[in-house]
Amino acid sequence: MIIIDTALAKRQREGNPIKVAMVGAGFMAQGIALQICNYVQGMELVAIANRNVEKAKKIYQTAGQSSIEIVDNVVELEQRIKQGQVSVSTNPFLLCEADGIDAIIEVTGAVEHSAQVAMAAISHRKHLILMNAELDGTIGPILKVYADEAGVVYTNADGDQPGVTMNLYRFVKGLGVKPVLCGNIKGLHDPYRNPTTQQAFAEKWGQNPSMVTSFADGTKISFEQAIIANGTGMRVAKRGMHGPTVPSGTPLKEITDRYPLQDLLKGPGIVDYVVGAEPGPGVFVLGTHEHPLQQHYLNLYKLGEGPLYLFHTPYHLCHFEVPQTVARAVLFNDAALAPIDKPYVEVVAAAKVDLKAGDVLDGIGHYMTYGLCENAEVRLKENLLPIGLAENCIVKHDVPKDQVLTYEDVIVPEGRLVDKLYLQQQAYFRRDLRLNTV
C-alpha cells in the first residue's frame, strides 16, 4: 500500500501513466471515474463502455472530462488513446481488444455478460480488476486459471469488504498469527427483502434497487465471504454461516464468543459475519498464536489473553481504493484478492418465495431467490444450483420457500458462456473437490 504512491508518482514524472478502461456506468463506476480522473497521479481512465452510452458520457462529465467521443471501432479508440483523449462505447469488447490499455475494471454486477467481458480481457492480455463478487464467486477459480495462462493478474478490488479483509488477513498472517476467522460486519440481514422494499433506500443513495436488495437479503455477503474463502482456503462452518445478530452498537470485541471455538480452531478456519456490531461496516480477523511468549506480548499490546486475538479495519471505502488495486496489478503483479486454486465455498440459490412449476427465475437481488454460502464439496455432492447461474432457469416443479434449489429442480438456459465456464471449472478441479472434505 505505502509503496504504490511512490510508484505512481514515478509513472507520472516519466509521462507514462497506467491506462485503464472501465466496463459499466453505474453508481460505483461514477465514483471510480471521479477518483482516477481527479485524485490519482500516474493513471488515466481512457475509456468507459456501457449499454447506455449517455450514462458513460455523464460519468466522464461528472469527473470533469471534456472532448468525450463515442467510438465504435478499435482503430478509432486506439488513436484517441494515443492522443490523450477519452472515449465511450456501447461495445465493451473494443476496450478489451485495443492496444494501449493496461487493465480493465469490470463494475457491472452482471454474471453472463461479465463472463464474456472477462474472457475477452484475459485473452487480449489485459489485467482484470473486478468489482463483481457475483462473477468471482461463481467462476473465479477457472477465470484465474485462464489469467495465469495469459500472464495477467486477475483480482477482485480493494476497497470493498473482501479486498479489505484480504489486506487484513495478509497483515495478520505476516505477524505470525494464524487467521482462523475472516469476518464481515453488517447492519441488516433479511433474506426476504426485494426491490420493492428497498426502493426508497436505493433512491436516496442513487443506487440500483436490485443491488441494494442483494445487500439486504444476504446474497452479497455470501458472495463476499465465498471469494474470501476461495482466496484463503477457508470454509463455512455450516450452510449460510453462523451470522449472529447482536444488539446494535455492540463492540466487536464482545462478539468473539458467538462463534463456536471448535469451528475456529480446527481445520483451515472459517468465513462468517455478524449483524449489528460496531465499528461497521468494517471487517475483522480472529487469529491465534501458539508461542507462549508471543501470547504474552499480544496481551501486553492490549489484544487480550487469547486464545483468540481480534484485528479489525473499521471501514471500507469501495471506489476510493480501486485505483490502488489497478496499480498493484499493473506495477507489482499483485492481486488484492484472487482464488488460490479450486472453489472452497460457493453460493447456492434458495427460494425467497414459494416457487411454482414454470416460473422463470429472476436475477440476483430480485424477488425469487437469495444466496447462501455452502462448502464446494457439499454443493457438488447435493448437485445444488449456484445462484450465479440461476437467472432465467425454468422451475420444473413447485419448490417451497427457503428450500435450496438443485439442478434437478430447473431447466438451465442453453448457450450461456457462464455455464460452459462453470462446467470447465468443475472438470478442472473435480479430483480435488471430491477428495477434500471438511
Coordinates of C-alpha atoms in Angstrom, one line a residue:
M1 CA 0.0 0.0 0.0
I2 CA 2.6 2.6 1.0
I3 CA 4.9 2.0 -2.0
I4 CA 2.0 2.4 -4.5
D5 CA 2.0 6.2 -4.3
T6 CA 5.7 6.4 -5.0
A7 CA 5.5 4.1 -8.0
L8 CA 2.6 6.1 -9.4
A9 CA 4.4 9.3 -8.9
K10 CA 7.3 7.9 -10.9
R11 CA 5.0 6.9 -13.8
Q12 CA 3.6 10.5 -13.7
R13 CA 7.1 12.0 -13.8
E14 CA 8.0 9.8 -16.7
G15 CA 4.9 10.7 -18.7
N16 CA 3.9 7.0 -18.7
P17 CA 0.7 6.7 -16.8
I18 CA -1.2 3.4 -16.4
K19 CA -4.0 3.4 -18.9
V20 CA -7.2 1.8 -17.6
A21 CA -10.6 1.3 -19.1
M22 CA -13.9 0.5 -17.3
V23 CA -16.9 -1.6 -18.2
G24 CA -20.1 -0.4 -16.5
A25 CA -21.5 3.1 -15.7
G26 CA -23.5 2.6 -12.5
F27 CA -23.1 4.0 -9.0
M28 CA -19.7 2.6 -8.3
A29 CA -18.4 3.3 -11.7
Q30 CA -19.2 7.0 -11.2
G31 CA -17.0 7.1 -8.0
I32 CA -14.1 5.2 -9.7
A33 CA -14.1 7.6 -12.6
L34 CA -14.1 10.6 -10.3
Q35 CA -11.3 9.2 -8.3
I36 CA -9.0 8.3 -11.2
C37 CA -9.6 11.4 -13.2
N38 CA -9.1 13.9 -10.3
Y39 CA -7.1 12.3 -7.4
V40 CA -4.8 9.6 -8.8
Q41 CA -1.5 10.6 -10.3
G42 CA 0.2 8.2 -12.8
M43 CA -3.1 6.7 -14.0
E44 CA -5.6 7.6 -16.7
L45 CA -9.1 6.4 -17.4
V46 CA -9.1 6.3 -21.2
A47 CA -12.5 4.7 -22.0
I48 CA -15.8 3.6 -20.5
A49 CA -18.2 1.1 -22.0
N50 CA -21.8 0.8 -21.2
R51 CA -25.0 -0.3 -22.9
N52 CA -26.4 3.2 -22.3
V53 CA -23.6 5.3 -23.7
E54 CA -25.1 8.5 -22.4
K55 CA -24.6 7.3 -18.9
A56 CA -20.9 6.7 -19.7
K57 CA -20.6 10.2 -21.1
K58 CA -22.3 11.6 -18.0
I59 CA -19.8 9.8 -15.7
Y60 CA -16.9 11.4 -17.6
Q61 CA -18.6 14.8 -17.4
T62 CA -19.1 14.5 -13.7
A63 CA -15.4 13.7 -13.4
G64 CA -14.6 16.9 -15.2
Q65 CA -13.6 15.4 -18.5
S66 CA -14.4 17.1 -21.9
S67 CA -13.9 16.2 -25.6
I68 CA -15.7 12.9 -25.0
E69 CA -16.4 10.9 -28.2
I70 CA -18.4 7.8 -28.9
V71 CA -16.3 5.2 -30.7
D72 CA -17.4 2.0 -32.5
N73 CA -14.2 0.5 -33.7
V74 CA -10.8 -0.4 -32.3
V75 CA -8.7 1.8 -34.7
E76 CA -10.5 5.0 -33.6
L77 CA -10.3 4.0 -29.9
E78 CA -6.5 3.4 -30.2
Q79 CA -6.0 6.7 -32.0
R80 CA -7.8 8.6 -29.3
I81 CA -5.8 6.8 -26.5
K82 CA -2.6 7.9 -28.2
Q83 CA -3.9 11.5 -28.4
G84 CA -4.7 11.5 -24.7
Q85 CA -8.5 11.7 -25.4
V86 CA -11.2 9.8 -23.6
S87 CA -13.8 7.7 -25.3
V88 CA -17.1 5.9 -24.6
S89 CA -18.7 3.0 -26.4
T90 CA -21.6 0.6 -26.2
N91 CA -19.2 -2.2 -27.0
P92 CA -17.0 -3.4 -24.1
F93 CA -15.1 -5.8 -26.3
L94 CA -13.4 -2.8 -28.1
L95 CA -11.8 -1.9 -24.7
C96 CA -10.6 -5.5 -24.3
E97 CA -9.1 -5.6 -27.8
A98 CA -7.5 -2.1 -28.0
D99 CA -3.7 -1.6 -27.7
G100 CA -2.7 1.0 -25.2
I101 CA -4.9 -0.2 -22.3
D102 CA -3.2 -1.9 -19.4
A103 CA -6.2 -3.0 -17.4
I104 CA -9.9 -3.4 -17.4
I105 CA -12.1 -2.6 -14.4
E106 CA -15.3 -4.6 -14.6
V107 CA -18.0 -3.0 -12.5
T108 CA -21.4 -4.2 -13.8
G109 CA -22.5 -6.7 -11.2
A110 CA -23.8 -9.0 -14.0
V111 CA -22.7 -12.6 -14.5
E112 CA -23.2 -13.8 -18.1
H113 CA -22.3 -10.5 -19.7
S114 CA -19.3 -10.1 -17.4
A115 CA -18.1 -13.6 -18.1
Q116 CA -17.9 -12.7 -21.7
V117 CA -16.0 -9.4 -20.9
A118 CA -13.7 -11.2 -18.5
M119 CA -12.7 -13.8 -21.1
A120 CA -12.2 -11.2 -23.8
A121 CA -10.0 -9.0 -21.5
I122 CA -7.9 -12.0 -20.4
S123 CA -7.5 -13.3 -24.0
H124 CA -6.2 -9.9 -25.0
R125 CA -3.8 -9.9 -22.1
K126 CA -5.4 -7.1 -20.0
H127 CA -5.1 -7.2 -16.3
L128 CA -8.7 -7.7 -14.9
I129 CA -10.0 -5.9 -11.8
L130 CA -13.4 -7.0 -10.7
M131 CA -15.9 -5.1 -8.6
N132 CA -18.1 -8.1 -9.2
A133 CA -18.2 -10.6 -6.4
E134 CA -21.1 -12.4 -8.1
L135 CA -18.9 -13.4 -11.1
D136 CA -15.9 -14.1 -9.0
G137 CA -17.9 -16.3 -6.6
T138 CA -19.3 -18.3 -9.4
I139 CA -16.4 -18.9 -11.9
G140 CA -13.5 -17.0 -10.3
P141 CA -11.2 -20.1 -10.0
I142 CA -11.4 -21.0 -13.7
L143 CA -11.0 -17.4 -14.7
K144 CA -7.9 -17.3 -12.6
V145 CA -6.6 -20.3 -14.5
Y146 CA -7.1 -18.5 -17.8
A147 CA -5.5 -15.4 -16.4
D148 CA -2.4 -17.2 -15.2
E149 CA -2.0 -18.9 -18.6
A150 CA -2.2 -15.4 -20.3
G151 CA 0.3 -13.9 -17.8
V152 CA -2.1 -11.3 -16.4
V153 CA -3.4 -10.5 -13.0
Y154 CA -7.0 -11.5 -12.1
T155 CA -8.2 -9.8 -8.9
N156 CA -11.2 -8.6 -7.0
A157 CA -11.0 -4.9 -5.9
D158 CA -9.5 -3.4 -2.8
G159 CA -11.8 -1.0 -1.0
D160 CA -14.8 -3.3 -0.9
Q161 CA -15.1 -5.6 2.1
P162 CA -13.5 -8.7 0.5
G163 CA -10.4 -6.8 -0.6
V164 CA -10.1 -5.0 2.8
T165 CA -10.5 -8.4 4.5
M166 CA -7.7 -9.9 2.4
N167 CA -5.4 -7.0 3.2
L168 CA -6.0 -7.6 6.9
Y169 CA -5.7 -11.4 6.6
R170 CA -2.3 -10.9 4.9
F171 CA -1.2 -8.5 7.6
V172 CA -2.3 -10.8 10.4
K173 CA -0.6 -13.8 8.8
G174 CA 2.5 -11.8 8.3
L175 CA 2.7 -11.2 12.1
G176 CA 2.9 -15.0 12.6
V177 CA -0.7 -15.0 13.9
K178 CA -2.8 -17.8 12.4
P179 CA -6.1 -16.4 11.0
V180 CA -9.0 -18.6 12.0
L181 CA -12.0 -16.5 11.0
C182 CA -12.4 -13.8 8.4
G183 CA -15.5 -11.7 9.3
N184 CA -17.7 -9.1 7.8
I185 CA -19.8 -6.6 9.8
K186 CA -23.3 -5.9 8.5
G187 CA -26.1 -3.7 9.6
L188 CA -29.0 -5.7 8.2
H189 CA -29.8 -9.2 7.1
D190 CA -33.3 -10.1 5.9
P191 CA -33.5 -12.8 3.2
Y192 CA -37.0 -11.8 2.2
R193 CA -36.2 -8.2 1.2
N194 CA -36.8 -7.4 -2.5
P195 CA -36.5 -4.4 -4.9
T196 CA -39.9 -3.0 -3.7
T197 CA -38.9 -3.0 -0.1
Q198 CA -35.6 -1.4 -0.9
Q199 CA -36.8 1.2 -3.4
A200 CA -36.8 4.2 -1.1
F201 CA -33.3 3.4 0.2
A202 CA -31.9 2.9 -3.3
E203 CA -33.4 6.2 -4.5
K204 CA -32.0 8.1 -1.5
W205 CA -28.4 7.0 -2.4
G206 CA -28.8 6.8 -6.2
Q207 CA -28.3 3.1 -6.3
N208 CA -29.9 0.2 -8.2
P209 CA -32.7 -1.4 -6.1
S210 CA -31.7 -4.9 -7.0
M211 CA -28.1 -4.3 -6.0
V212 CA -29.4 -2.8 -2.7
T213 CA -31.6 -5.9 -2.2
S214 CA -28.7 -8.2 -2.7
F215 CA -27.0 -6.4 0.3
A216 CA -30.1 -6.8 2.4
D217 CA -31.1 -10.3 1.6
G218 CA -27.7 -11.8 2.3
T219 CA -26.7 -12.7 -1.2
K220 CA -24.0 -10.1 -1.5
I221 CA -22.3 -11.0 1.8
S222 CA -22.5 -14.7 0.8
F223 CA -20.6 -13.9 -2.4
E224 CA -18.1 -11.7 -0.5
Q225 CA -17.3 -14.4 2.1
A226 CA -17.2 -17.0 -0.6
I227 CA -14.5 -15.2 -2.5
I228 CA -12.5 -14.7 0.7
A229 CA -12.8 -18.4 1.3
N230 CA -11.6 -19.1 -2.2
G231 CA -8.7 -16.7 -1.7
T232 CA -7.6 -18.3 1.6
G233 CA -8.7 -21.9 1.6
M234 CA -11.1 -21.3 4.5
R235 CA -14.6 -22.9 4.7
V236 CA -18.0 -22.2 6.2
A237 CA -18.9 -23.9 9.4
K238 CA -22.4 -24.5 8.1
R239 CA -24.7 -23.6 5.2
G240 CA -25.4 -19.9 5.4
M241 CA -22.7 -19.3 8.0
H242 CA -23.4 -18.6 11.7
G243 CA -24.1 -14.9 11.2
P244 CA -25.0 -13.9 14.7
T245 CA -27.2 -10.8 15.2
V246 CA -26.3 -8.7 18.2
P247 CA -27.8 -5.5 19.7
S248 CA -26.9 -2.6 17.5
G249 CA -23.7 -0.9 18.6
T250 CA -22.3 -4.0 20.4
P251 CA -18.5 -3.6 20.4
L252 CA -16.8 -6.0 18.1
K253 CA -14.6 -7.3 20.9
E254 CA -17.7 -8.7 22.6
I255 CA -18.8 -10.9 19.8
T256 CA -16.0 -13.4 19.5
D257 CA -17.7 -15.9 21.7
R258 CA -20.7 -16.0 19.3
Y259 CA -18.7 -18.4 17.1
P260 CA -18.1 -22.0 18.4
L261 CA -14.4 -22.2 19.3
Q262 CA -14.1 -25.7 17.8
D263 CA -15.2 -24.4 14.4
L264 CA -12.4 -21.8 14.6
L265 CA -9.5 -23.9 15.9
K266 CA -9.9 -26.9 13.7
G267 CA -9.0 -27.1 10.0
P268 CA -8.3 -24.1 7.8
G269 CA -10.6 -21.6 9.6
I270 CA -13.9 -20.2 8.5
V271 CA -15.5 -17.2 6.9
D272 CA -18.5 -15.7 8.6
Y273 CA -20.2 -12.4 9.5
V274 CA -22.0 -10.5 12.3
V275 CA -25.1 -8.2 12.2
G276 CA -25.2 -5.1 14.4
A277 CA -21.7 -4.9 15.8
E278 CA -19.6 -1.8 15.7
P279 CA -17.5 -0.5 14.1
G280 CA -19.5 -1.2 11.0
P281 CA -19.4 -1.6 8.1
G282 CA -15.9 -2.8 8.6
V283 CA -14.2 -6.2 8.6
F284 CA -12.3 -8.3 11.2
V285 CA -10.0 -11.3 11.5
L286 CA -9.7 -13.6 14.5
G287 CA -6.4 -15.2 14.9
T288 CA -4.5 -17.5 17.3
H289 CA -0.8 -17.9 18.3
E290 CA 0.8 -20.9 19.7
H291 CA 4.0 -19.4 21.2
P292 CA 3.6 -18.5 24.9
L293 CA 6.0 -15.6 24.8
Q294 CA 4.3 -14.1 21.8
Q295 CA 1.0 -14.6 23.6
H296 CA 2.5 -12.6 26.5
Y297 CA 3.4 -9.8 24.1
L298 CA 0.0 -9.8 22.4
N299 CA -1.6 -9.4 25.9
L300 CA 0.8 -6.6 26.7
Y301 CA -0.3 -4.8 23.5
K302 CA -3.9 -4.9 24.6
L303 CA -5.1 -7.8 22.4
G304 CA -6.0 -9.9 25.4
E305 CA -5.0 -13.3 26.8
G306 CA -6.3 -15.4 23.8
P307 CA -6.8 -17.9 22.5
L308 CA -8.5 -15.6 20.0
Y309 CA -7.0 -12.2 19.1
L310 CA -9.1 -9.6 17.3
F311 CA -7.9 -7.5 14.4
H312 CA -10.2 -5.2 12.6
T313 CA -10.5 -2.5 10.0
P314 CA -13.4 -0.1 10.9
Y315 CA -14.3 1.0 7.4
H316 CA -14.3 0.0 3.7
L317 CA -14.1 2.8 1.1
C318 CA -15.1 1.0 -2.0
H319 CA -14.3 3.1 -5.1
F320 CA -11.7 5.2 -3.3
E321 CA -9.3 2.2 -3.2
V322 CA -10.0 0.6 -6.6
P323 CA -7.1 2.6 -8.3
Q324 CA -4.7 1.1 -5.8
T325 CA -5.8 -2.4 -7.0
V326 CA -5.1 -1.4 -10.6
A327 CA -1.6 -0.2 -9.6
R328 CA -0.9 -3.3 -7.6
A329 CA -1.8 -5.4 -10.6
V330 CA 0.0 -3.4 -13.3
L331 CA 3.1 -2.3 -11.4
F332 CA 3.6 -5.2 -8.9
N333 CA 1.8 -8.2 -10.4
D334 CA -0.1 -8.4 -7.1
A335 CA -3.7 -9.4 -6.7
A336 CA -5.7 -7.8 -3.9
L337 CA -7.8 -11.0 -3.7
A338 CA -7.9 -13.9 -6.1
P339 CA -8.7 -17.7 -5.8
I340 CA -5.7 -19.7 -4.6
D341 CA -6.8 -22.7 -6.7
K342 CA -10.1 -24.7 -6.6
P343 CA -13.5 -23.4 -5.2
Y344 CA -13.7 -23.9 -1.5
V345 CA -17.1 -22.1 -0.9
E346 CA -19.8 -21.4 -3.4
V347 CA -23.1 -19.5 -3.2
V348 CA -26.3 -21.6 -3.8
A349 CA -29.8 -20.4 -4.6
A350 CA -32.6 -20.7 -2.1
A351 CA -36.3 -19.9 -2.8
K352 CA -37.3 -16.4 -1.4
V353 CA -40.9 -17.3 -2.0
D354 CA -42.9 -20.4 -2.9
L355 CA -41.9 -21.1 -6.5
K356 CA -44.3 -22.7 -9.0
A357 CA -43.7 -25.0 -11.9
G358 CA -43.0 -22.9 -15.0
D359 CA -41.6 -19.9 -13.1
V360 CA -38.6 -18.3 -14.8
L361 CA -36.1 -17.3 -12.1
D362 CA -35.3 -13.6 -11.9
G363 CA -31.8 -12.2 -11.1
I364 CA -29.7 -11.7 -8.0
G365 CA -31.3 -9.2 -5.7
H366 CA -34.8 -9.6 -7.1
Y367 CA -38.0 -11.4 -5.9
M368 CA -37.5 -15.1 -6.2
T369 CA -34.1 -16.3 -4.8
Y370 CA -31.5 -15.4 -2.2
G371 CA -28.0 -16.8 -1.9
L372 CA -26.4 -18.9 0.8
C373 CA -22.8 -19.9 1.3
E374 CA -22.1 -23.6 1.1
N375 CA -18.8 -25.6 1.0
A376 CA -18.0 -26.6 -2.5
E377 CA -17.8 -30.3 -1.6
V378 CA -21.4 -30.2 -0.4
R379 CA -22.6 -28.3 -3.4
L380 CA -21.1 -30.9 -5.7
K381 CA -22.5 -33.9 -3.7
E382 CA -26.0 -32.5 -3.5
N383 CA -26.0 -31.0 -7.0
L384 CA -27.1 -27.6 -5.7
L385 CA -27.8 -24.8 -8.1
P386 CA -25.3 -21.8 -7.8
I387 CA -27.3 -18.6 -7.6
G388 CA -24.9 -17.0 -10.1
L389 CA -26.3 -19.4 -12.7
A390 CA -30.0 -19.3 -11.6
E391 CA -31.3 -16.4 -13.6
N392 CA -33.6 -17.4 -16.4
C393 CA -33.7 -21.0 -15.3
I394 CA -37.2 -22.5 -15.6
V395 CA -38.6 -24.2 -12.4
K396 CA -39.7 -27.8 -13.2
H397 CA -41.9 -28.3 -10.2
D398 CA -43.1 -26.5 -7.1
V399 CA -40.4 -25.5 -4.7
P400 CA -41.3 -24.3 -1.2
K401 CA -40.0 -21.1 0.3
D402 CA -36.5 -21.4 1.8
Q403 CA -35.7 -24.7 0.1
V404 CA -32.3 -24.7 -1.6
L405 CA -32.6 -25.4 -5.3
T406 CA -30.8 -28.2 -7.1
Y407 CA -30.1 -28.7 -10.8
E408 CA -32.9 -31.3 -10.7
D409 CA -35.4 -28.5 -9.9
V410 CA -34.7 -26.4 -13.0
I411 CA -34.1 -26.3 -16.7
V412 CA -30.9 -24.3 -17.5
P413 CA -31.0 -22.0 -20.5
E414 CA -28.9 -23.1 -23.4
G415 CA -25.9 -21.3 -24.9
R416 CA -24.6 -19.3 -22.0
L417 CA -20.8 -18.9 -21.6
V418 CA -21.0 -18.8 -17.9
D419 CA -22.4 -22.3 -17.8
K420 CA -19.7 -23.6 -20.1
L421 CA -17.0 -22.0 -17.8
Y422 CA -18.7 -23.4 -14.7
L423 CA -18.6 -26.9 -16.2
Q424 CA -14.9 -26.3 -17.1
Q425 CA -14.2 -25.2 -13.6
Q426 CA -15.9 -28.3 -12.1
A427 CA -13.9 -30.6 -14.5
Y428 CA -10.6 -28.9 -13.9
F429 CA -10.8 -29.1 -10.1
R430 CA -13.1 -32.2 -9.8
R431 CA -10.5 -34.5 -8.3
D432 CA -9.7 -32.0 -5.5
L433 CA -13.3 -31.3 -4.9
R434 CA -14.1 -35.0 -4.4
L435 CA -11.1 -35.8 -2.3
N436 CA -11.0 -32.9 0.1
T437 CA -13.8 -32.9 2.7
V438 CA -14.4 -30.7 5.7

